Structure formats: C-alpha cells, structure tokens
Amino acid sequence: MGLYNNSLGRKGSLFIRNGVIITFLILFAIATIFPIYFMIISSFGDPVEAGAMSYSIFPSKISFESYKFFFDFSPHSWDWLLNSFIVATSITISNVFFATLAGYAFAKMKFKGKNILFAILLGSMMIPGQVTQVPLYILIVNIFNLQNTYPALIMPSIVTVYNIFLVKQFMSSIPGEIIEAAKIEGCSQPKIFWHIIMPLSKTVMAVLAILTFMAAWNDFFWPFLVTNTMDMQTIQVGLKNFRFANTTYFAPMMAGATISAVPMFILFFSLQRYFLEGVTVGAVKG
C-alpha cells in the first residue's frame, strides 16, 4: 500500500510538472505567433490612416484593397521585391560557396598559421556589427563609389565569419580517413572537395542557405544606408515609405510585410527537414 501511494505521488507530481510545461509552451507559442497573426489580419483592413483605424483581434471584414494599394502606391513596389530577391540570392550563393571552401580549408587542410588566422576570425566575431558600419560605409561609398548599386548591397555580406565557423565545426566531424583514402586513389584537392566533402556536407549547406537568405532578406539597416532612390530599395526599406510625418498607411504597410514574409515561410517549411537536422551542427566538437 505504501509503495502504491509513493507511485501515485510520483505520477501526480509528474502530471503537474508536465501540465506546467505544456501551459508554458502554449503561452510561448501564442506570444510568438500573435504578432504574425496580427500582421496578416491587419493587412486585410482598409488602406486608411493609422489614426482612423480601429484595432481588433478579429476583423470585421476582409478586404484586399490594402494589397492593391501597396502595389499602386509606388511604381517601384515590384522593384523592391526583385531587389530583395537578387540581393538575398546572391549573398546566399556566395556564402554557401566561400564558407564551404574556407570551412574545408580550416577543418581538413594543413597550412602555416592556420590556427592563428582562425583565432583572428573568431576574434572578429566579438566586434559588434554597429561598430563597423561607419568604416564600411566610407569604404563602399566614398572610396569605391558604389552607393545605390547592387555591389554595395552585396559585397559586405559575401561571406561571414559565423558561416565559416559553422561549416568548419561540421567538417571537423568528417573522418580524415576518407580524405586520406581519396588521396591514395589519386584524387586532387578540388576533386576531394567536389566529389566527397560537398555530398557529405549537404545538411550544413542547406542550413547555411536558410539562415543566410533569411538574414539577407530581412536586413534593413545596411540597405537603408547605401540606397538613396526608391528603385534600388529592398522590400524592408521600401516599407518605410508608407510612414509619413503626420500619417501612416498601416494596413498597406502590413500587406507589404505579409508579402515580404511569404518567401520566408516557403523557404523554411520546404527545407524544414534540413534545418532540424542541422540545429546542433555548431555544437559538434572539432
């Protein structure tokens, strides 16, 4: 009887603990999803000023006028989406290519000063991005004269130290015996990289592509700095044009934000399997 009571007590404690955890997770999910829900619901409102708009969790009517207003507001609305796609795609491709090459070099190749160079790269990660914005702006705009161009939007993000570190940590877990066997068979370094390393690194490359594309697509500050005409703005910068000194077109802005979020949803859910597989990639011990 005593044993039964102890077991019952443990089950009761377990039930309470699981109930608290589930409740917390539900509240956290609601808090995370609610801004997205409010953005989508608000996008179906009338394209009126913020001061004249009544905010509600449940819409009184569904209207697509704000989406029409978003594309009619400026002749460059489609340009904003196209610019974001060009910039994000270019940055993603360059990061996957160069980060994979650099990660392979740091993980599997031997050369003088490798550890020192890698330590310097890791040290640069400690510098806040805001600190480098001013010298980077002077370099791109005043020295290279690239303001308001695609190179100005793409060049600073061609490859990031974090992506190199991510790939290096993953490739460190690849057995060196595979590479040695390939060398014995007469494979050169390019062939080893292309035919052996890249097929084994599909997971980390997919994760790299997802994270890089999302970061480049959602970036606001740098495109805002280096663009001065509406035709070169990205979608995130273009949305600020719906806000004026005395008024804000709230519903059309939310419509634009919803449109800009669609590629993120498509990308994430289509590659969700790779993302979940690579969540712990950075934790692999090198």
mmCIF file of C-alpha atoms in Angstrom:
data_model
loop_
_atom_site.group_PDB
_atom_site.id
_atom_site.type_symbol
_atom_site.label_atom_id
_atom_site.label_comp_id
_atom_site.label_asym_id
_atom_site.label_seq_id
_atom_site.Cartn_x
_atom_site.Cartn_y
_atom_site.Cartn_z
ATOM 1 C CA MET A 1 0.000 0.000 0.000
ATOM 2 C CA GLY A 2 2.822 2.343 0.843
ATOM 3 C CA LEU A 3 4.508 1.526 -2.454
ATOM 4 C CA TYR A 4 1.258 2.272 -4.289
ATOM 5 C CA ASN A 5 0.908 5.615 -2.536
ATOM 6 C CA ASN A 6 4.512 6.573 -3.438
ATOM 7 C CA SER A 7 3.921 5.648 -7.072
ATOM 8 C CA LEU A 8 0.686 7.630 -7.080
ATOM 9 C CA GLY A 9 2.506 10.617 -5.641
ATOM 10 C CA ARG A 10 5.173 10.448 -8.315
ATOM 11 C CA LYS A 11 2.522 10.236 -11.020
ATOM 12 C CA GLY A 12 0.759 13.238 -9.553
ATOM 13 C CA SER A 13 3.976 15.262 -9.444
ATOM 14 C CA LEU A 14 4.775 14.222 -12.999
ATOM 15 C CA PHE A 15 1.294 15.242 -14.138
ATOM 16 C CA ILE A 16 1.632 18.665 -12.511
ATOM 17 C CA ARG A 17 5.106 19.182 -13.947
ATOM 18 C CA ASN A 18 4.012 18.220 -17.464
ATOM 19 C CA GLY A 19 0.945 20.423 -17.130
ATOM 20 C CA VAL A 20 3.081 23.432 -16.179
ATOM 21 C CA ILE A 21 5.495 22.778 -19.043
ATOM 22 C CA ILE A 22 2.701 22.364 -21.595
ATOM 23 C CA THR A 23 0.974 25.515 -20.367
ATOM 24 C CA PHE A 24 4.218 27.488 -20.622
ATOM 25 C CA LEU A 25 4.875 26.183 -24.145
ATOM 26 C CA ILE A 26 1.341 27.067 -25.246
ATOM 27 C CA LEU A 27 1.682 30.599 -23.875
ATOM 28 C CA PHE A 28 5.084 30.962 -25.513
ATOM 29 C CA ALA A 29 3.677 29.743 -28.846
ATOM 30 C CA ILE A 30 0.779 32.199 -28.622
ATOM 31 C CA ALA A 31 3.148 35.069 -27.826
ATOM 32 C CA THR A 32 5.308 34.085 -30.810
ATOM 33 C CA ILE A 33 2.511 33.567 -33.310
ATOM 34 C CA PHE A 34 0.314 36.505 -32.290
ATOM 35 C CA PRO A 35 2.422 39.246 -33.995
ATOM 36 C CA ILE A 36 2.322 37.258 -37.241
ATOM 37 C CA TYR A 37 -1.419 36.741 -36.873
ATOM 38 C CA PHE A 38 -1.980 40.432 -36.158
ATOM 39 C CA MET A 39 0.150 41.400 -39.172
ATOM 40 C CA ILE A 40 -1.884 39.190 -41.506
ATOM 41 C CA ILE A 41 -5.246 40.252 -40.076
ATOM 42 C CA SER A 42 -4.302 43.933 -40.224
ATOM 43 C CA SER A 43 -3.303 43.572 -43.870
ATOM 44 C CA PHE A 44 -6.933 42.850 -44.770
ATOM 45 C CA GLY A 45 -8.104 46.200 -43.425
ATOM 46 C CA ASP A 46 -8.931 49.296 -45.431
ATOM 47 C CA PRO A 47 -5.982 51.442 -46.571
ATOM 48 C CA VAL A 48 -6.697 54.268 -44.137
ATOM 49 C CA GLU A 49 -4.553 56.300 -41.807
ATOM 50 C CA ALA A 50 -3.416 54.793 -38.517
ATOM 51 C CA GLY A 51 -5.326 57.368 -36.534
ATOM 52 C CA ALA A 52 -8.592 56.433 -38.231
ATOM 53 C CA MET A 53 -8.074 52.702 -37.929
ATOM 54 C CA SER A 54 -9.767 50.609 -35.276
ATOM 55 C CA TYR A 55 -7.514 47.829 -33.998
ATOM 56 C CA SER A 56 -9.186 44.486 -33.327
ATOM 57 C CA ILE A 57 -8.054 40.903 -32.954
ATOM 58 C CA PHE A 58 -10.874 39.627 -35.144
ATOM 59 C CA PRO A 59 -11.502 41.525 -38.407
ATOM 60 C CA SER A 60 -14.982 42.862 -39.069
ATOM 61 C CA LYS A 61 -14.499 42.380 -42.811
ATOM 62 C CA ILE A 62 -11.951 41.006 -45.224
ATOM 63 C CA SER A 63 -10.686 43.365 -47.916
ATOM 64 C CA PHE A 64 -7.799 43.073 -50.378
ATOM 65 C CA GLU A 65 -7.716 46.810 -51.051
ATOM 66 C CA SER A 66 -4.575 47.236 -48.960
ATOM 67 C CA TYR A 67 -2.700 44.771 -51.156
ATOM 68 C CA LYS A 68 -3.841 46.655 -54.251
ATOM 69 C CA PHE A 69 -2.866 49.918 -52.563
ATOM 70 C CA PHE A 70 0.606 48.514 -51.802
ATOM 71 C CA PHE A 71 1.363 47.837 -55.464
ATOM 72 C CA ASP A 72 -0.366 51.016 -56.703
ATOM 73 C CA PHE A 73 1.342 53.234 -54.119
ATOM 74 C CA SER A 74 4.654 53.300 -55.975
ATOM 75 C CA PRO A 75 5.774 52.168 -59.436
ATOM 76 C CA HIS A 76 8.768 50.588 -57.682
ATOM 77 C CA SER A 77 6.823 48.185 -55.449
ATOM 78 C CA TRP A 78 7.769 45.241 -57.646
ATOM 79 C CA ASP A 79 11.344 46.552 -57.801
ATOM 80 C CA TRP A 80 11.585 46.294 -54.004
ATOM 81 C CA LEU A 81 10.722 42.600 -54.128
ATOM 82 C CA LEU A 82 13.024 41.979 -57.087
ATOM 83 C CA ASN A 83 15.923 43.803 -55.418
ATOM 84 C CA SER A 84 15.460 41.797 -52.224
ATOM 85 C CA PHE A 85 15.420 38.562 -54.194
ATOM 86 C CA ILE A 86 18.564 39.447 -56.188
ATOM 87 C CA VAL A 87 20.486 40.614 -53.119
ATOM 88 C CA ALA A 88 19.404 37.738 -50.840
ATOM 89 C CA THR A 89 20.035 35.087 -53.503
ATOM 90 C CA SER A 90 23.471 36.479 -54.402
ATOM 91 C CA ILE A 91 24.520 36.690 -50.751
ATOM 92 C CA THR A 92 23.256 33.163 -50.091
ATOM 93 C CA ILE A 93 25.112 31.625 -53.044
ATOM 94 C CA SER A 94 28.360 33.436 -52.240
ATOM 95 C CA ASN A 95 28.183 32.496 -48.555
ATOM 96 C CA VAL A 96 27.499 28.833 -49.245
ATOM 97 C CA PHE A 97 30.363 28.668 -51.752
ATOM 98 C CA PHE A 98 33.043 30.643 -49.920
ATOM 99 C CA ALA A 99 32.124 29.484 -46.412
ATOM 100 C CA THR A 100 32.247 25.862 -47.559
ATOM 101 C CA LEU A 101 35.665 26.373 -49.135
ATOM 102 C CA ALA A 102 37.043 28.194 -46.095
ATOM 103 C CA GLY A 103 35.488 25.739 -43.667
ATOM 104 C CA TYR A 104 37.065 22.824 -45.511
ATOM 105 C CA ALA A 105 40.456 24.535 -45.511
ATOM 106 C CA PHE A 106 40.350 25.219 -41.768
ATOM 107 C CA ALA A 107 38.965 21.785 -40.913
ATOM 108 C CA LYS A 108 40.961 19.406 -43.114
ATOM 109 C CA MET A 109 43.910 21.170 -44.706
ATOM 110 C CA LYS A 110 47.261 21.882 -43.077
ATOM 111 C CA PHE A 111 48.999 25.193 -43.701
ATOM 112 C CA LYS A 112 51.201 27.535 -41.761
ATOM 113 C CA GLY A 113 49.393 29.971 -39.455
ATOM 114 C CA LYS A 114 46.026 28.203 -39.723
ATOM 115 C CA ASN A 115 45.247 28.333 -36.016
ATOM 116 C CA ILE A 116 46.328 31.973 -35.699
ATOM 117 C CA LEU A 117 44.221 33.012 -38.689
ATOM 118 C CA PHE A 118 41.207 31.127 -37.385
ATOM 119 C CA ALA A 119 41.640 32.740 -33.962
ATOM 120 C CA ILE A 120 41.694 36.185 -35.615
ATOM 121 C CA LEU A 121 38.477 35.340 -37.465
ATOM 122 C CA LEU A 122 36.818 34.220 -34.259
ATOM 123 C CA GLY A 123 38.008 37.396 -32.545
ATOM 124 C CA SER A 124 36.346 39.488 -35.228
ATOM 125 C CA MET A 125 33.022 37.899 -34.267
ATOM 126 C CA MET A 126 33.286 39.670 -30.910
ATOM 127 C CA ILE A 127 33.125 43.091 -32.587
ATOM 128 C CA PRO A 128 29.526 44.403 -32.753
ATOM 129 C CA GLY A 129 28.289 44.986 -36.278
ATOM 130 C CA GLN A 130 27.288 48.548 -35.459
ATOM 131 C CA VAL A 131 30.948 49.428 -34.818
ATOM 132 C CA THR A 132 31.970 48.503 -38.364
ATOM 133 C CA GLN A 133 29.100 50.265 -40.146
ATOM 134 C CA VAL A 134 30.802 53.674 -40.372
ATOM 135 C CA PRO A 135 34.175 52.491 -41.783
ATOM 136 C CA LEU A 136 32.333 50.061 -44.059
ATOM 137 C CA TYR A 137 30.113 52.861 -45.337
ATOM 138 C CA ILE A 138 33.159 55.077 -46.013
ATOM 139 C CA LEU A 139 34.861 52.219 -47.850
ATOM 140 C CA ILE A 140 31.865 51.335 -50.036
ATOM 141 C CA VAL A 141 30.503 54.825 -50.705
ATOM 142 C CA ASN A 142 33.420 57.261 -50.532
ATOM 143 C CA ILE A 143 36.314 55.103 -51.757
ATOM 144 C CA PHE A 144 34.689 52.610 -54.136
ATOM 145 C CA ASN A 145 31.816 54.961 -55.147
ATOM 146 C CA LEU A 146 29.311 52.113 -55.158
ATOM 147 C CA GLN A 147 26.378 53.835 -53.468
ATOM 148 C CA ASN A 148 22.939 52.863 -54.735
ATOM 149 C CA THR A 149 24.169 49.763 -56.597
ATOM 150 C CA TYR A 150 23.817 46.017 -56.202
ATOM 151 C CA PRO A 151 27.530 45.576 -55.355
ATOM 152 C CA ALA A 152 27.087 47.986 -52.432
ATOM 153 C CA LEU A 153 24.255 45.827 -51.109
ATOM 154 C CA ILE A 154 26.005 42.500 -51.693
ATOM 155 C CA MET A 155 29.759 42.993 -51.137
ATOM 156 C CA PRO A 156 29.781 43.479 -47.322
ATOM 157 C CA SER A 157 27.976 40.148 -46.857
ATOM 158 C CA ILE A 158 29.746 37.974 -49.441
ATOM 159 C CA VAL A 159 30.846 35.663 -46.618
ATOM 160 C CA THR A 160 30.524 35.887 -42.850
ATOM 161 C CA VAL A 161 32.809 34.562 -40.139
ATOM 162 C CA TYR A 162 29.921 32.810 -38.426
ATOM 163 C CA ASN A 163 29.170 30.767 -41.547
ATOM 164 C CA ILE A 164 32.826 29.783 -41.877
ATOM 165 C CA PHE A 165 32.842 28.715 -38.232
ATOM 166 C CA LEU A 166 29.629 26.730 -38.703
ATOM 167 C CA VAL A 167 30.976 24.825 -41.700
ATOM 168 C CA LYS A 168 34.372 24.275 -40.079
ATOM 169 C CA GLN A 169 32.776 22.711 -36.998
ATOM 170 C CA PHE A 170 30.679 20.396 -39.138
ATOM 171 C CA MET A 171 33.535 19.310 -41.403
ATOM 172 C CA SER A 172 35.747 18.618 -38.406
ATOM 173 C CA SER A 173 33.446 15.678 -37.669
ATOM 174 C CA ILE A 174 34.075 14.108 -41.093
ATOM 175 C CA PRO A 175 36.593 11.241 -40.663
ATOM 176 C CA GLY A 176 40.010 12.117 -42.025
ATOM 177 C CA GLU A 177 40.459 8.538 -43.232
ATOM 178 C CA ILE A 178 38.014 9.236 -46.073
ATOM 179 C CA ILE A 179 40.199 12.050 -47.386
ATOM 180 C CA GLU A 180 43.381 10.012 -46.958
ATOM 181 C CA ALA A 181 41.840 7.132 -48.896
ATOM 182 C CA ALA A 182 40.883 9.527 -51.693
ATOM 183 C CA LYS A 183 44.438 10.879 -51.820
ATOM 184 C CA ILE A 184 45.803 7.344 -52.118
ATOM 185 C CA GLU A 185 43.468 6.798 -55.063
ATOM 186 C CA GLY A 186 44.993 9.859 -56.718
ATOM 187 C CA CYS A 187 42.268 12.457 -56.114
ATOM 188 C CA SER A 188 43.348 16.078 -56.103
ATOM 189 C CA GLN A 189 42.081 18.571 -53.511
ATOM 190 C CA PRO A 190 39.427 20.025 -55.895
ATOM 191 C CA LYS A 191 38.122 16.529 -56.659
ATOM 192 C CA ILE A 192 38.085 15.598 -52.965
ATOM 193 C CA PHE A 193 36.148 18.751 -52.158
ATOM 194 C CA TRP A 194 33.673 18.408 -55.015
ATOM 195 C CA HIS A 195 33.026 14.653 -55.003
ATOM 196 C CA ILE A 196 33.466 13.772 -51.327
ATOM 197 C CA ILE A 197 33.207 16.760 -49.000
ATOM 198 C CA MET A 198 30.271 18.549 -50.636
ATOM 199 C CA PRO A 199 27.972 15.474 -50.797
ATOM 200 C CA LEU A 200 28.711 14.807 -47.113
ATOM 201 C CA SER A 201 28.003 18.453 -46.225
ATOM 202 C CA LYS A 202 24.549 18.844 -47.774
ATOM 203 C CA THR A 203 22.928 19.288 -44.368
ATOM 204 C CA VAL A 204 25.135 22.139 -43.202
ATOM 205 C CA MET A 205 24.970 23.786 -46.632
ATOM 206 C CA ALA A 206 21.169 23.711 -46.545
ATOM 207 C CA VAL A 207 21.119 25.197 -43.036
ATOM 208 C CA LEU A 208 23.619 27.805 -44.168
ATOM 209 C CA ALA A 209 21.421 28.726 -47.121
ATOM 210 C CA ILE A 210 18.301 29.062 -44.965
ATOM 211 C CA LEU A 211 19.900 31.234 -42.291
ATOM 212 C CA THR A 212 21.790 33.420 -44.778
ATOM 213 C CA PHE A 213 18.808 34.004 -47.064
ATOM 214 C CA MET A 214 16.576 34.915 -44.132
ATOM 215 C CA ALA A 215 19.160 37.329 -42.712
ATOM 216 C CA ALA A 216 19.796 38.990 -46.087
ATOM 217 C CA TRP A 217 16.094 39.237 -46.942
ATOM 218 C CA ASN A 218 15.179 40.793 -43.598
ATOM 219 C CA ASP A 219 18.143 43.181 -43.419
ATOM 220 C CA PHE A 220 17.105 46.814 -43.134
ATOM 221 C CA PHE A 221 19.913 48.972 -41.777
ATOM 222 C CA TRP A 222 22.615 48.462 -44.415
ATOM 223 C CA PRO A 223 20.300 48.718 -47.472
ATOM 224 C CA PHE A 224 18.838 51.845 -45.885
ATOM 225 C CA LEU A 225 22.330 53.361 -45.631
ATOM 226 C CA VAL A 226 23.571 52.706 -49.160
ATOM 227 C CA THR A 227 20.405 53.313 -51.220
ATOM 228 C CA ASN A 228 19.071 56.772 -51.974
ATOM 229 C CA THR A 229 16.495 56.108 -54.712
ATOM 230 C CA MET A 230 13.287 54.106 -54.472
ATOM 231 C CA ASP A 231 14.120 51.903 -57.452
ATOM 232 C CA MET A 232 17.137 50.400 -55.611
ATOM 233 C CA GLN A 233 15.492 49.884 -52.238
ATOM 234 C CA THR A 234 14.767 46.423 -50.886
ATOM 235 C CA ILE A 235 11.331 45.462 -49.608
ATOM 236 C CA GLN A 236 12.248 46.089 -45.960
ATOM 237 C CA VAL A 237 13.428 49.614 -46.759
ATOM 238 C CA GLY A 238 10.529 50.211 -49.136
ATOM 239 C CA LEU A 239 8.004 49.618 -46.358
ATOM 240 C CA LYS A 240 9.183 52.764 -44.572
ATOM 241 C CA ASN A 241 7.750 54.812 -47.447
ATOM 242 C CA PHE A 242 4.258 54.144 -46.084
ATOM 243 C CA ARG A 243 5.031 56.195 -42.989
ATOM 244 C CA PHE A 244 4.992 59.985 -43.114
ATOM 245 C CA ALA A 245 5.378 62.780 -40.576
ATOM 246 C CA ASN A 246 1.673 63.039 -39.766
ATOM 247 C CA THR A 247 0.202 59.787 -41.007
ATOM 248 C CA THR A 248 0.924 56.119 -41.561
ATOM 249 C CA TYR A 249 -0.734 53.824 -44.063
ATOM 250 C CA PHE A 250 -0.880 50.994 -41.573
ATOM 251 C CA ALA A 251 -2.867 48.350 -43.446
ATOM 252 C CA PRO A 252 -0.879 48.663 -46.724
ATOM 253 C CA MET A 253 2.328 48.502 -44.693
ATOM 254 C CA MET A 254 1.124 45.288 -43.072
ATOM 255 C CA ALA A 255 0.149 43.989 -46.516
ATOM 256 C CA GLY A 256 3.698 44.633 -47.729
ATOM 257 C CA ALA A 257 5.121 42.992 -44.625
ATOM 258 C CA THR A 258 2.928 39.936 -45.209
ATOM 259 C CA ILE A 259 4.063 39.711 -48.830
ATOM 260 C CA SER A 260 7.702 40.007 -47.744
ATOM 261 C CA ALA A 261 7.206 37.202 -45.211
ATOM 262 C CA VAL A 262 5.844 34.717 -47.776
ATOM 263 C CA PRO A 263 9.290 33.716 -49.173
ATOM 264 C CA MET A 264 10.489 33.092 -45.611
ATOM 265 C CA PHE A 265 7.597 30.738 -44.896
ATOM 266 C CA ILE A 266 8.083 28.898 -48.198
ATOM 267 C CA LEU A 267 11.829 28.573 -47.690
ATOM 268 C CA PHE A 268 11.626 27.417 -44.096
ATOM 269 C CA PHE A 269 8.835 24.874 -44.470
ATOM 270 C CA SER A 270 10.252 23.437 -47.697
ATOM 271 C CA LEU A 271 13.687 22.936 -46.085
ATOM 272 C CA GLN A 272 12.486 22.320 -42.539
ATOM 273 C CA ARG A 273 13.904 18.796 -42.501
ATOM 274 C CA TYR A 274 17.425 20.051 -43.219
ATOM 275 C CA PHE A 275 17.047 22.855 -40.695
ATOM 276 C CA LEU A 276 16.058 20.495 -37.890
ATOM 277 C CA GLU A 277 18.890 18.117 -38.779
ATOM 278 C CA GLY A 278 21.394 20.946 -38.613
ATOM 279 C CA VAL A 279 20.239 22.698 -35.463
ATOM 280 C CA THR A 280 23.083 21.121 -33.477
ATOM 281 C CA VAL A 281 25.719 21.427 -36.205
ATOM 282 C CA GLY A 282 27.547 24.203 -34.368
ATOM 283 C CA ALA A 283 27.777 22.040 -31.261
ATOM 284 C CA VAL A 284 29.831 19.346 -32.958
ATOM 285 C CA LYS A 285 33.222 19.149 -31.311
ATOM 286 C CA GLY A 286 36.051 19.790 -33.740
#
